[in-house]
Amino acid sequence: MADVRIYKQKKSAMQSGLRRTRNWVLEFIQPAHLYIEPLMKWAGSIKTNSEKQRLFFETSEMAIAYARSKNLTYFVENSSLIKVIPKRYSDNFKRL
């Protein structure tokens, strides 16, 4: 299992610009240490998502070099780019 995940940050649904989408992120993967809470029998965890650690790099090569220098196993998620084709408002009313 990999220690870190390297991916390119994607644009969120609430964002119209391209800010924070040019960086590559090296994110540490923490295994879930779940336990059953004795009173209510709920599943609990010692480590939560608030402890998630991320490092930002300009290129994927820089992130991979960092992971190799620290002897971390990693995997790279290739991002799929969606090309937006610009069109005019009048194109909505043209018949095919």
mmCIF file with all atom_site columns, C-alpha atoms in Angstrom:
data_model
loop_
_atom_site.group_PDB
_atom_site.id
_atom_site.type_symbol
_atom_site.label_atom_id
_atom_site.label_alt_id
_atom_site.label_comp_id
_atom_site.label_asym_id
_atom_site.label_entity_id
_atom_site.label_seq_id
_atom_site.pdbx_PDB_ins_code
_atom_site.Cartn_x
_atom_site.Cartn_y
_atom_site.Cartn_z
_atom_site.occupancy
_atom_site.B_iso_or_equiv
_atom_site.pdbx_formal_charge
_atom_site.auth_seq_id
_atom_site.auth_comp_id
_atom_site.auth_asym_id
_atom_site.auth_atom_id
_atom_site.pdbx_PDB_model_num
ATOM 1  C CA . MET A 1 1  ? 0.000   0.000  0.000   1.00 0.00 ? 1  MET A CA 1
ATOM 2  C CA . ALA A 1 2  ? 1.248   3.475  -0.833  1.00 0.00 ? 2  ALA A CA 1
ATOM 3  C CA . ASP A 1 3  ? 2.216   5.994  1.822   1.00 0.00 ? 3  ASP A CA 1
ATOM 4  C CA . VAL A 1 4  ? 1.366   9.055  -0.274  1.00 0.00 ? 4  VAL A CA 1
ATOM 5  C CA . ARG A 1 5  ? -0.893  10.004 -3.158  1.00 0.00 ? 5  ARG A CA 1
ATOM 6  C CA . ILE A 1 6  ? 0.205   12.558 -5.757  1.00 0.00 ? 6  ILE A CA 1
ATOM 7  C CA . TYR A 1 7  ? -2.464  14.320 -7.796  1.00 0.00 ? 7  TYR A CA 1
ATOM 8  C CA . LYS A 1 8  ? -3.225  17.592 -9.516  1.00 0.00 ? 8  LYS A CA 1
ATOM 9  C CA . GLN A 1 9  ? -5.739  19.706 -7.695  1.00 0.00 ? 9  GLN A CA 1
ATOM 10 C CA . LYS A 1 10 ? -9.058  20.090 -9.480  1.00 0.00 ? 10 LYS A CA 1
ATOM 11 C CA . LYS A 1 11 ? -11.361 23.047 -9.616  1.00 0.00 ? 11 LYS A CA 1
ATOM 12 C CA . SER A 1 12 ? -14.164 22.880 -7.067  1.00 0.00 ? 12 SER A CA 1
ATOM 13 C CA . ALA A 1 13 ? -17.788 23.335 -8.050  1.00 0.00 ? 13 ALA A CA 1
ATOM 14 C CA . MET A 1 14 ? -17.939 26.628 -6.174  1.00 0.00 ? 14 MET A CA 1
ATOM 15 C CA . GLN A 1 15 ? -15.020 28.151 -8.045  1.00 0.00 ? 15 GLN A CA 1
ATOM 16 C CA . SER A 1 16 ? -15.197 29.880 -11.402 1.00 0.00 ? 16 SER A CA 1
ATOM 17 C CA . GLY A 1 17 ? -11.514 30.681 -11.890 1.00 0.00 ? 17 GLY A CA 1
ATOM 18 C CA . LEU A 1 18 ? -8.448  28.489 -12.135 1.00 0.00 ? 18 LEU A CA 1
ATOM 19 C CA . ARG A 1 19 ? -6.769  29.496 -8.885  1.00 0.00 ? 19 ARG A CA 1
ATOM 20 C CA . ARG A 1 20 ? -5.312  26.588 -6.894  1.00 0.00 ? 20 ARG A CA 1
ATOM 21 C CA . THR A 1 21 ? -5.596  24.231 -9.861  1.00 0.00 ? 21 THR A CA 1
ATOM 22 C CA . ARG A 1 22 ? -2.045  24.502 -11.137 1.00 0.00 ? 22 ARG A CA 1
ATOM 23 C CA . ASN A 1 23 ? -0.373  22.837 -8.146  1.00 0.00 ? 23 ASN A CA 1
ATOM 24 C CA . TRP A 1 24 ? 0.353   19.177 -7.578  1.00 0.00 ? 24 TRP A CA 1
ATOM 25 C CA . VAL A 1 25 ? -0.528  17.827 -4.149  1.00 0.00 ? 25 VAL A CA 1
ATOM 26 C CA . LEU A 1 26 ? 1.350   15.176 -2.205  1.00 0.00 ? 26 LEU A CA 1
ATOM 27 C CA . GLU A 1 27 ? -1.133  13.842 0.348   1.00 0.00 ? 27 GLU A CA 1
ATOM 28 C CA . PHE A 1 28 ? -0.237  11.397 3.089   1.00 0.00 ? 28 PHE A CA 1
ATOM 29 C CA . ILE A 1 29 ? -2.573  8.409  3.295   1.00 0.00 ? 29 ILE A CA 1
ATOM 30 C CA . GLN A 1 30 ? -3.399  7.412  6.829   1.00 0.00 ? 30 GLN A CA 1
ATOM 31 C CA . PRO A 1 31 ? -4.938  4.007  7.474   1.00 0.00 ? 31 PRO A CA 1
ATOM 32 C CA . ALA A 1 32 ? -8.222  4.092  9.339   1.00 0.00 ? 32 ALA A CA 1
ATOM 33 C CA . HIS A 1 33 ? -7.798  2.897  12.918  1.00 0.00 ? 33 HIS A CA 1
ATOM 34 C CA . LEU A 1 34 ? -11.410 2.191  13.797  1.00 0.00 ? 34 LEU A CA 1
ATOM 35 C CA . TYR A 1 35 ? -12.680 0.967  17.125  1.00 0.00 ? 35 TYR A CA 1
ATOM 36 C CA . ILE A 1 36 ? -16.140 0.251  18.521  1.00 0.00 ? 36 ILE A CA 1
ATOM 37 C CA . GLU A 1 37 ? -17.191 2.636  21.259  1.00 0.00 ? 37 GLU A CA 1
ATOM 38 C CA . PRO A 1 38 ? -18.313 0.396  24.163  1.00 0.00 ? 38 PRO A CA 1
ATOM 39 C CA . LEU A 1 39 ? -21.375 2.323  25.394  1.00 0.00 ? 39 LEU A CA 1
ATOM 40 C CA . MET A 1 40 ? -23.218 3.231  22.183  1.00 0.00 ? 40 MET A CA 1
ATOM 41 C CA . LYS A 1 41 ? -21.491 0.713  19.854  1.00 0.00 ? 41 LYS A CA 1
ATOM 42 C CA . TRP A 1 42 ? -20.602 3.461  17.389  1.00 0.00 ? 42 TRP A CA 1
ATOM 43 C CA . ALA A 1 43 ? -17.547 3.230  15.164  1.00 0.00 ? 43 ALA A CA 1
ATOM 44 C CA . GLY A 1 44 ? -14.893 5.666  16.286  1.00 0.00 ? 44 GLY A CA 1
ATOM 45 C CA . SER A 1 45 ? -11.501 6.684  15.003  1.00 0.00 ? 45 SER A CA 1
ATOM 46 C CA . ILE A 1 46 ? -8.425  8.140  16.602  1.00 0.00 ? 46 ILE A CA 1
ATOM 47 C CA . LYS A 1 47 ? -7.204  9.783  13.399  1.00 0.00 ? 47 LYS A CA 1
ATOM 48 C CA . THR A 1 48 ? -9.668  12.044 11.616  1.00 0.00 ? 48 THR A CA 1
ATOM 49 C CA . ASN A 1 49 ? -9.536  13.979 8.368   1.00 0.00 ? 49 ASN A CA 1
ATOM 50 C CA . SER A 1 50 ? -8.564  17.136 10.224  1.00 0.00 ? 50 SER A CA 1
ATOM 51 C CA . GLU A 1 51 ? -5.096  15.625 10.612  1.00 0.00 ? 51 GLU A CA 1
ATOM 52 C CA . LYS A 1 52 ? -4.657  15.151 6.863   1.00 0.00 ? 52 LYS A CA 1
ATOM 53 C CA . GLN A 1 53 ? -1.301  16.503 5.753   1.00 0.00 ? 53 GLN A CA 1
ATOM 54 C CA . ARG A 1 54 ? -0.654  17.909 2.292   1.00 0.00 ? 54 ARG A CA 1
ATOM 55 C CA . LEU A 1 55 ? 2.370   19.326 0.533   1.00 0.00 ? 55 LEU A CA 1
ATOM 56 C CA . PHE A 1 56 ? 2.062   21.455 -2.598  1.00 0.00 ? 56 PHE A CA 1
ATOM 57 C CA . PHE A 1 57 ? 4.472   21.333 -5.548  1.00 0.00 ? 57 PHE A CA 1
ATOM 58 C CA . GLU A 1 58 ? 4.631   23.135 -8.875  1.00 0.00 ? 58 GLU A CA 1
ATOM 59 C CA . THR A 1 59 ? 5.220   19.984 -10.938 1.00 0.00 ? 59 THR A CA 1
ATOM 60 C CA . SER A 1 60 ? 4.610   16.279 -10.549 1.00 0.00 ? 60 SER A CA 1
ATOM 61 C CA . GLU A 1 61 ? 8.332   15.624 -10.965 1.00 0.00 ? 61 GLU A CA 1
ATOM 62 C CA . MET A 1 62 ? 9.079   17.727 -7.888  1.00 0.00 ? 62 MET A CA 1
ATOM 63 C CA . ALA A 1 63 ? 6.505   15.791 -5.850  1.00 0.00 ? 63 ALA A CA 1
ATOM 64 C CA . ILE A 1 64 ? 7.880   12.441 -7.028  1.00 0.00 ? 64 ILE A CA 1
ATOM 65 C CA . ALA A 1 65 ? 11.442  13.530 -6.244  1.00 0.00 ? 65 ALA A CA 1
ATOM 66 C CA . TYR A 1 66 ? 10.375  14.507 -2.728  1.00 0.00 ? 66 TYR A CA 1
ATOM 67 C CA . ALA A 1 67 ? 8.636   11.156 -2.167  1.00 0.00 ? 67 ALA A CA 1
ATOM 68 C CA . ARG A 1 68 ? 11.702  9.275  -3.412  1.00 0.00 ? 68 ARG A CA 1
ATOM 69 C CA . SER A 1 69 ? 14.059  11.333 -1.234  1.00 0.00 ? 69 SER A CA 1
ATOM 70 C CA . LYS A 1 70 ? 12.010  10.404 1.852   1.00 0.00 ? 70 LYS A CA 1
ATOM 71 C CA . ASN A 1 71 ? 11.712  6.718  0.795   1.00 0.00 ? 71 ASN A CA 1
ATOM 72 C CA . LEU A 1 72 ? 7.913   6.911  0.572   1.00 0.00 ? 72 LEU A CA 1
ATOM 73 C CA . THR A 1 73 ? 5.884   4.628  -1.635  1.00 0.00 ? 73 THR A CA 1
ATOM 74 C CA . TYR A 1 74 ? 3.615   6.688  -3.852  1.00 0.00 ? 74 TYR A CA 1
ATOM 75 C CA . PHE A 1 75 ? 1.125   6.540  -6.669  1.00 0.00 ? 75 PHE A CA 1
ATOM 76 C CA . VAL A 1 76 ? 0.284   9.288  -9.125  1.00 0.00 ? 76 VAL A CA 1
ATOM 77 C CA . GLU A 1 77 ? -3.305  9.977  -10.140 1.00 0.00 ? 77 GLU A CA 1
ATOM 78 C CA . ASN A 1 78 ? -3.396  11.362 -13.653 1.00 0.00 ? 78 ASN A CA 1
ATOM 79 C CA . SER A 1 79 ? -5.954  14.100 -13.981 1.00 0.00 ? 79 SER A CA 1
ATOM 80 C CA . SER A 1 80 ? -8.322  14.090 -16.894 1.00 0.00 ? 80 SER A CA 1
ATOM 81 C CA . LEU A 1 81 ? -8.714  17.502 -18.437 1.00 0.00 ? 81 LEU A CA 1
ATOM 82 C CA . ILE A 1 82 ? -12.111 18.562 -19.693 1.00 0.00 ? 82 ILE A CA 1
ATOM 83 C CA . LYS A 1 83 ? -11.917 20.814 -22.707 1.00 0.00 ? 83 LYS A CA 1
ATOM 84 C CA . VAL A 1 84 ? -14.605 23.456 -22.818 1.00 0.00 ? 84 VAL A CA 1
ATOM 85 C CA . ILE A 1 85 ? -15.648 24.327 -26.342 1.00 0.00 ? 85 ILE A CA 1
ATOM 86 C CA . PRO A 1 86 ? -16.657 27.986 -26.502 1.00 0.00 ? 86 PRO A CA 1
ATOM 87 C CA . LYS A 1 87 ? -19.931 28.614 -28.243 1.00 0.00 ? 87 LYS A CA 1
ATOM 88 C CA . ARG A 1 88 ? -22.393 31.425 -28.700 1.00 0.00 ? 88 ARG A CA 1
ATOM 89 C CA . TYR A 1 89 ? -25.785 31.783 -27.072 1.00 0.00 ? 89 TYR A CA 1
ATOM 90 C CA . SER A 1 90 ? -27.444 31.601 -30.481 1.00 0.00 ? 90 SER A CA 1
ATOM 91 C CA . ASP A 1 91 ? -26.067 28.057 -30.936 1.00 0.00 ? 91 ASP A CA 1
ATOM 92 C CA . ASN A 1 92 ? -28.730 26.853 -28.481 1.00 0.00 ? 92 ASN A CA 1
ATOM 93 C CA . PHE A 1 93 ? -31.468 27.654 -30.997 1.00 0.00 ? 93 PHE A CA 1
ATOM 94 C CA . LYS A 1 94 ? -29.961 26.136 -34.127 1.00 0.00 ? 94 LYS A CA 1
ATOM 95 C CA . ARG A 1 95 ? -31.448 22.911 -35.413 1.00 0.00 ? 95 ARG A CA 1
ATOM 96 C CA . LEU A 1 96 ? -29.188 19.980 -36.064 1.00 0.00 ? 96 LEU A CA 1
#
